[in-house]
Amino acid sequence: MEEYKVVDQAKLADLVKSGRTVVEFSADWCSDCRFLEPAMPAIEADFANSKFIKIDRDGSIDLCKEMNIMGIPSFVVYQDGQEIGRLVNGDRKTKQEVEAFLRSLD
């Protein structure tokens, strides 16, 4: 998974312009993000047709405000630059919940 500290709308558009991209919004201090972190390699392996990137919420606060990302960890999925789904809330997420969300987009 590629990680980015500072991302704006232009950078995000470039990152998600082709193929399926799963964007995780996270922060180092977030205990719910740390809870999910060990499961991410398995999730990435199960969805090998997708590119996964992580964006630091604190370094990209303006982007998060523009996108209405108020809770973390949150996921936004793009297909060829177009948003196709979001799992955005402040709840702790499990591997099963994230995978069910990603499967629902196929």
XYZ file of N, CA, C and O in Angstrom:
424
model
N 0.843 -1.171 0.000
C 0.000 0.000 0.000
C 0.890 1.235 0.000
O 1.801 1.343 0.801
N 0.585 2.130 -0.908
C 1.303 3.399 -0.942
C 0.675 4.335 0.085
O -0.543 4.356 0.240
N 1.521 5.108 0.784
C 1.033 6.036 1.795
C 1.397 7.465 1.410
O 2.493 7.722 0.927
N 0.447 8.380 1.642
C 0.641 9.782 1.307
C 0.273 10.642 2.505
O -0.783 10.457 3.106
N 1.148 11.569 2.846
C 0.916 12.462 3.987
C 0.069 13.664 3.599
O -0.815 14.068 4.335
N 0.358 14.288 2.455
C -0.348 15.494 2.046
C -0.920 15.284 0.641
O -0.174 15.052 -0.306
N -2.245 15.363 0.550
C -2.921 15.161 -0.733
C -3.990 16.239 -0.886
O -4.723 16.535 0.057
N -4.051 16.820 -2.082
C -5.129 17.749 -2.402
C -5.971 17.138 -3.524
O -5.699 16.024 -3.974
N -6.993 17.859 -3.980
C -7.893 17.314 -5.004
C -7.147 16.935 -6.281
O -7.422 15.903 -6.878
N -6.201 17.761 -6.709
C -5.462 17.482 -7.945
C -4.624 16.207 -7.796
O -4.599 15.368 -8.704
N -3.951 16.067 -6.670
C -3.135 14.866 -6.428
C -4.028 13.628 -6.352
O -3.704 12.584 -6.917
N -5.161 13.739 -5.656
C -6.082 12.601 -5.564
C -6.567 12.196 -6.950
O -6.582 11.008 -7.276
N -6.945 13.160 -7.773
C -7.418 12.858 -9.130
C -6.355 12.096 -9.915
O -6.671 11.154 -10.657
N -5.100 12.481 -9.742
C -4.008 11.791 -10.429
C -3.841 10.364 -9.902
O -3.607 9.439 -10.679
N -3.981 10.181 -8.599
C -3.788 8.860 -7.986
C -4.860 7.856 -8.395
O -4.610 6.660 -8.449
N -6.077 8.341 -8.652
C -7.202 7.435 -8.894
C -7.662 7.415 -10.354
O -8.699 6.837 -10.666
N -6.873 7.992 -11.260
C -7.346 8.204 -12.625
C -7.543 6.931 -13.443
O -8.320 6.932 -14.385
N -6.867 5.842 -13.097
C -7.048 4.627 -13.899
C -7.167 3.397 -13.017
O -6.531 3.296 -11.978
N -8.038 2.504 -13.460
C -8.249 1.265 -12.729
C -9.076 1.470 -11.469
O -9.667 2.519 -11.262
N -9.111 0.425 -10.648
C -9.833 0.490 -9.374
C -8.857 0.861 -8.281
O -7.828 0.214 -8.119
N -9.184 1.915 -7.533
C -8.330 2.387 -6.451
C -9.151 2.493 -5.174
O -10.210 3.116 -5.158
N -8.638 1.861 -4.127
C -9.254 1.928 -2.803
C -8.419 2.903 -1.978
O -7.230 2.684 -1.768
N -9.047 3.986 -1.531
C -8.365 5.011 -0.755
C -8.791 4.861 0.703
O -9.987 4.926 1.013
N -7.807 4.650 1.571
C -8.069 4.589 3.005
C -7.616 5.907 3.627
O -6.479 6.331 3.435
N -8.520 6.549 4.351
C -8.176 7.735 5.125
C -7.914 7.283 6.554
O -8.735 6.580 7.148
N -6.769 7.687 7.091
C -6.312 7.162 8.371
C -5.476 8.220 9.074
O -5.194 9.285 8.518
N -5.058 7.921 10.309
C -4.137 8.786 11.048
C -3.351 7.929 12.032
O -3.859 6.915 12.527
N -2.138 8.345 12.307
C -1.270 7.582 13.203
C -1.851 7.430 14.596
O -1.659 6.417 15.251
N -2.562 8.434 15.085
C -3.080 8.431 16.446
C -4.393 7.659 16.605
O -4.869 7.445 17.711
N -4.986 7.229 15.498
C -6.325 6.627 15.486
C -6.279 5.160 15.912
O -5.752 4.317 15.183
N -6.848 4.852 17.072
C -6.818 3.466 17.566
C -7.639 2.533 16.684
O -7.270 1.369 16.495
N -8.753 3.010 16.107
C -9.546 2.160 15.213
C -8.790 1.862 13.923
O -8.926 0.785 13.339
N -7.962 2.817 13.475
C -7.120 2.593 12.293
C -6.056 1.543 12.606
O -5.774 0.664 11.793
N -5.457 1.641 13.770
C -4.421 0.676 14.181
C -5.023 -0.723 14.338
O -4.374 -1.717 14.062
N -6.285 -0.787 14.783
C -6.982 -2.063 14.930
C -7.087 -2.778 13.586
O -6.902 -3.988 13.490
N -7.378 -2.026 12.535
C -7.577 -2.597 11.197
C -6.260 -2.862 10.468
O -6.188 -3.724 9.591
N -5.221 -2.150 10.833
C -3.946 -2.205 10.107
C -3.408 -3.625 9.871
O -2.979 -3.926 8.756
N -3.426 -4.537 10.862
C -2.903 -5.883 10.607
C -3.682 -6.661 9.540
O -3.138 -7.567 8.910
N -4.945 -6.310 9.327
C -5.766 -7.015 8.337
C -5.587 -6.477 6.923
O -5.945 -7.153 5.950
N -5.016 -5.297 6.778
C -4.938 -4.679 5.450
C -4.140 -5.498 4.431
O -4.576 -5.604 3.283
N -2.999 -6.110 4.774
C -2.315 -6.924 3.760
C -3.185 -8.068 3.219
O -3.168 -8.345 2.014
N -3.981 -8.683 4.076
C -4.865 -9.758 3.624
C -5.987 -9.206 2.754
O -6.361 -9.820 1.742
N -6.521 -8.054 3.118
C -7.566 -7.423 2.310
C -7.008 -7.073 0.925
O -7.632 -7.344 -0.096
N -5.807 -6.505 0.907
C -5.176 -6.177 -0.371
C -4.960 -7.426 -1.217
O -5.180 -7.401 -2.433
N -4.561 -8.521 -0.594
C -4.341 -9.775 -1.327
C -5.657 -10.320 -1.878
O -5.704 -10.839 -2.994
N -6.739 -10.184 -1.102
C -8.044 -10.686 -1.534
C -8.635 -9.851 -2.666
O -9.512 -10.313 -3.393
N -8.177 -8.617 -2.809
C -8.669 -7.721 -3.856
C -7.487 -7.234 -4.684
O -7.263 -6.025 -4.847
N -6.759 -8.184 -5.214
C -5.517 -7.894 -5.947
C -5.763 -7.094 -7.222
O -4.834 -6.503 -7.765
N -7.015 -7.042 -7.685
C -7.335 -6.249 -8.888
C -7.448 -4.760 -8.579
O -7.672 -3.956 -9.481
N -7.294 -4.399 -7.310
C -7.397 -3.001 -6.898
C -6.055 -2.483 -6.406
O -5.251 -3.235 -5.864
N -5.838 -1.198 -6.605
C -4.680 -0.512 -6.039
C -5.145 0.095 -4.718
O -6.227 0.683 -4.643
N -4.353 -0.043 -3.683
C -4.685 0.501 -2.365
C -3.729 1.630 -2.027
O -2.513 1.479 -2.171
N -4.301 2.744 -1.572
C -3.465 3.841 -1.089
C -4.020 4.318 0.250
O -5.214 4.198 0.524
N -3.137 4.851 1.069
C -3.527 5.385 2.372
C -3.180 6.868 2.390
O -2.071 7.258 2.020
N -4.145 7.673 2.828
C -3.947 9.118 2.929
C -4.050 9.518 4.392
O -5.013 9.142 5.078
N -3.063 10.270 4.842
C -3.057 10.762 6.215
C -4.092 11.867 6.367
O -4.014 12.895 5.694
N -5.041 11.644 7.226
C -6.129 12.588 7.436
C -5.610 13.929 7.940
O -6.065 14.983 7.515
N -4.649 13.911 8.850
C -4.160 15.152 9.435
C -3.383 15.999 8.425
O -3.493 17.216 8.429
N -2.616 15.357 7.544
C -1.861 16.089 6.534
C -2.710 16.548 5.371
O -2.302 17.395 4.590
N -3.912 15.983 5.258
C -4.798 16.272 4.126
C -6.166 16.733 4.620
O -7.198 16.367 4.063
N -6.167 17.531 5.671
C -7.424 17.929 6.323
C -8.349 18.694 5.385
O -9.566 18.505 5.416
N -7.798 19.537 4.502
C -8.658 20.282 3.569
C -9.364 19.332 2.613
O -10.562 19.479 2.344
N -8.636 18.346 2.100
C -9.237 17.337 1.222
C -10.337 16.590 1.959
O -11.425 16.376 1.417
N -10.072 16.188 3.201
C -11.068 15.449 3.976
C -12.328 16.290 4.194
O -13.441 15.768 4.088
N -12.160 17.572 4.455
C -13.325 18.449 4.614
C -14.111 18.530 3.313
O -15.340 18.431 3.321
N -13.407 18.710 2.190
C -14.065 18.801 0.886
C -14.831 17.527 0.554
O -15.880 17.570 -0.076
N -14.293 16.389 0.989
C -14.900 15.094 0.675
C -15.858 14.605 1.752
O -16.418 13.520 1.629
N -16.029 15.390 2.814
C -16.899 15.028 3.921
C -16.444 13.731 4.613
O -17.253 12.884 4.959
N -15.133 13.597 4.781
C -14.553 12.474 5.517
C -14.416 12.934 6.966
O -13.464 13.614 7.319
N -15.389 12.599 7.784
C -15.393 13.083 9.164
C -14.915 12.036 10.159
O -14.524 12.371 11.263
N -14.984 10.794 9.809
C -14.537 9.729 10.707
C -13.491 8.870 10.027
O -13.451 8.774 8.801
N -12.625 8.272 10.828
C -11.604 7.387 10.272
C -11.524 6.127 11.120
O -11.878 6.170 12.310
N -11.111 5.015 10.553
C -10.728 4.853 9.150
C -11.954 4.900 8.238
O -13.022 4.431 8.600
N -11.763 5.480 7.081
C -12.805 5.538 6.069
C -12.212 5.142 4.725
O -11.018 5.330 4.487
N -13.062 4.606 3.875
C -12.637 4.121 2.568
C -13.497 4.738 1.478
O -14.716 4.801 1.605
N -12.830 5.188 0.403
C -13.525 5.674 -0.783
C -12.913 4.917 -1.962
O -11.694 4.832 -2.081
N -13.778 4.374 -2.811
C -13.314 3.554 -3.931
C -13.626 4.265 -5.244
O -14.726 4.801 -5.432
N -12.639 4.244 -6.123
C -12.741 4.877 -7.440
C -12.529 3.840 -8.528
O -11.741 2.912 -8.370
N -13.233 4.034 -9.641
C -13.004 3.253 -10.853
C -12.742 4.244 -11.964
O -13.616 5.052 -12.300
N -11.524 4.209 -12.505
C -11.122 5.102 -13.591
C -11.473 6.567 -13.289
O -12.013 7.285 -14.123
N -11.167 6.995 -12.067
C -11.341 8.385 -11.674
C -12.701 8.761 -11.131
O -12.881 9.866 -10.639
N -13.667 7.856 -11.214
C -15.015 8.144 -10.729
C -15.266 7.415 -9.407
O -15.003 6.212 -9.296
N -15.793 8.148 -8.412
C -16.120 7.503 -7.145
C -17.258 6.515 -7.356
O -18.282 6.866 -7.945
N -17.081 5.286 -6.855
C -18.122 4.269 -7.003
C -18.645 3.762 -5.665
O -19.609 3.006 -5.627
N -18.014 4.165 -4.567
C -18.513 3.726 -3.274
C -17.716 4.313 -2.140
O -16.552 4.688 -2.308
N -18.364 4.398 -0.974
C -17.653 4.899 0.201
C -18.166 4.210 1.457
O -19.354 3.930 1.581
N -17.236 3.933 2.321
C -17.501 3.403 3.657
C -16.901 4.437 4.601
O -15.730 4.362 4.968
N -17.709 5.460 4.890
C -17.214 6.628 5.601
C -18.036 6.814 6.873
O -19.222 7.128 6.807
N -17.386 6.561 7.992
C -17.979 6.809 9.299
C -16.870 6.703 10.336
O -15.729 6.414 10.004
N -17.194 6.925 11.562
C -16.197 6.888 12.621
C -16.159 5.576 13.367
O -15.530 5.481 14.425
N -16.804 4.545 12.825
C -16.868 3.260 13.513
C -15.608 2.435 13.287
O -14.976 2.526 12.229
N -15.284 1.600 14.282
C -14.216 0.621 14.094
C -14.682 -0.375 13.039
O -15.830 -0.803 13.053
N -13.792 -0.715 12.127
C -14.144 -1.631 11.052
C -13.331 -2.913 11.166
O -12.164 -2.882 11.531
N -13.964 -4.015 10.803
C -13.279 -5.303 10.808
C -12.894 -5.676 9.383
O -13.403 -5.092 8.407
N -12.027 -6.649 9.260
C -11.642 -7.171 7.947
C -12.887 -7.610 7.187
O -13.049 -7.312 6.002
N -13.800 -8.294 7.868
C -15.012 -8.801 7.229
C -15.886 -7.661 6.712
O -16.438 -7.736 5.610
N -16.012 -6.580 7.480
C -16.823 -5.442 7.048
C -16.218 -4.760 5.824
O -16.944 -4.415 4.883
N -14.919 -4.567 5.839
C -14.262 -3.915 4.703
C -14.372 -4.787 3.460
O -14.692 -4.298 2.370
N -14.149 -6.079 3.618
C -14.247 -6.967 2.458
C -15.667 -7.059 1.937
O -15.883 -7.088 0.726
N -16.659 -7.076 2.802
C -18.072 -7.108 2.354
C -18.387 -5.829 1.577
O -19.060 -5.876 0.531
N -17.896 -4.702 2.061
C -18.082 -3.431 1.348
C -17.448 -3.501 -0.038
O -18.079 -3.157 -1.044
N -16.193 -3.964 -0.109
C -15.499 -4.028 -1.397
C -16.179 -5.012 -2.349
O -16.290 -4.738 -3.544
N -16.657 -6.133 -1.834
C -17.376 -7.104 -2.685
C -18.675 -6.517 -3.220
O -19.101 -6.831 -4.337
N -19.316 -5.653 -2.440
C -20.596 -5.068 -2.860
C -20.437 -4.157 -4.076
O -21.427 -3.826 -4.734
N -19.224 -3.746 -4.390
C -18.978 -2.835 -5.511
C -18.747 -3.576 -6.823
O -18.672 -2.936 -7.870
N -18.594 -4.876 -6.782
C -18.331 -5.642 -8.020
C -19.591 -5.945 -8.787
O -20.669 -5.897 -8.323
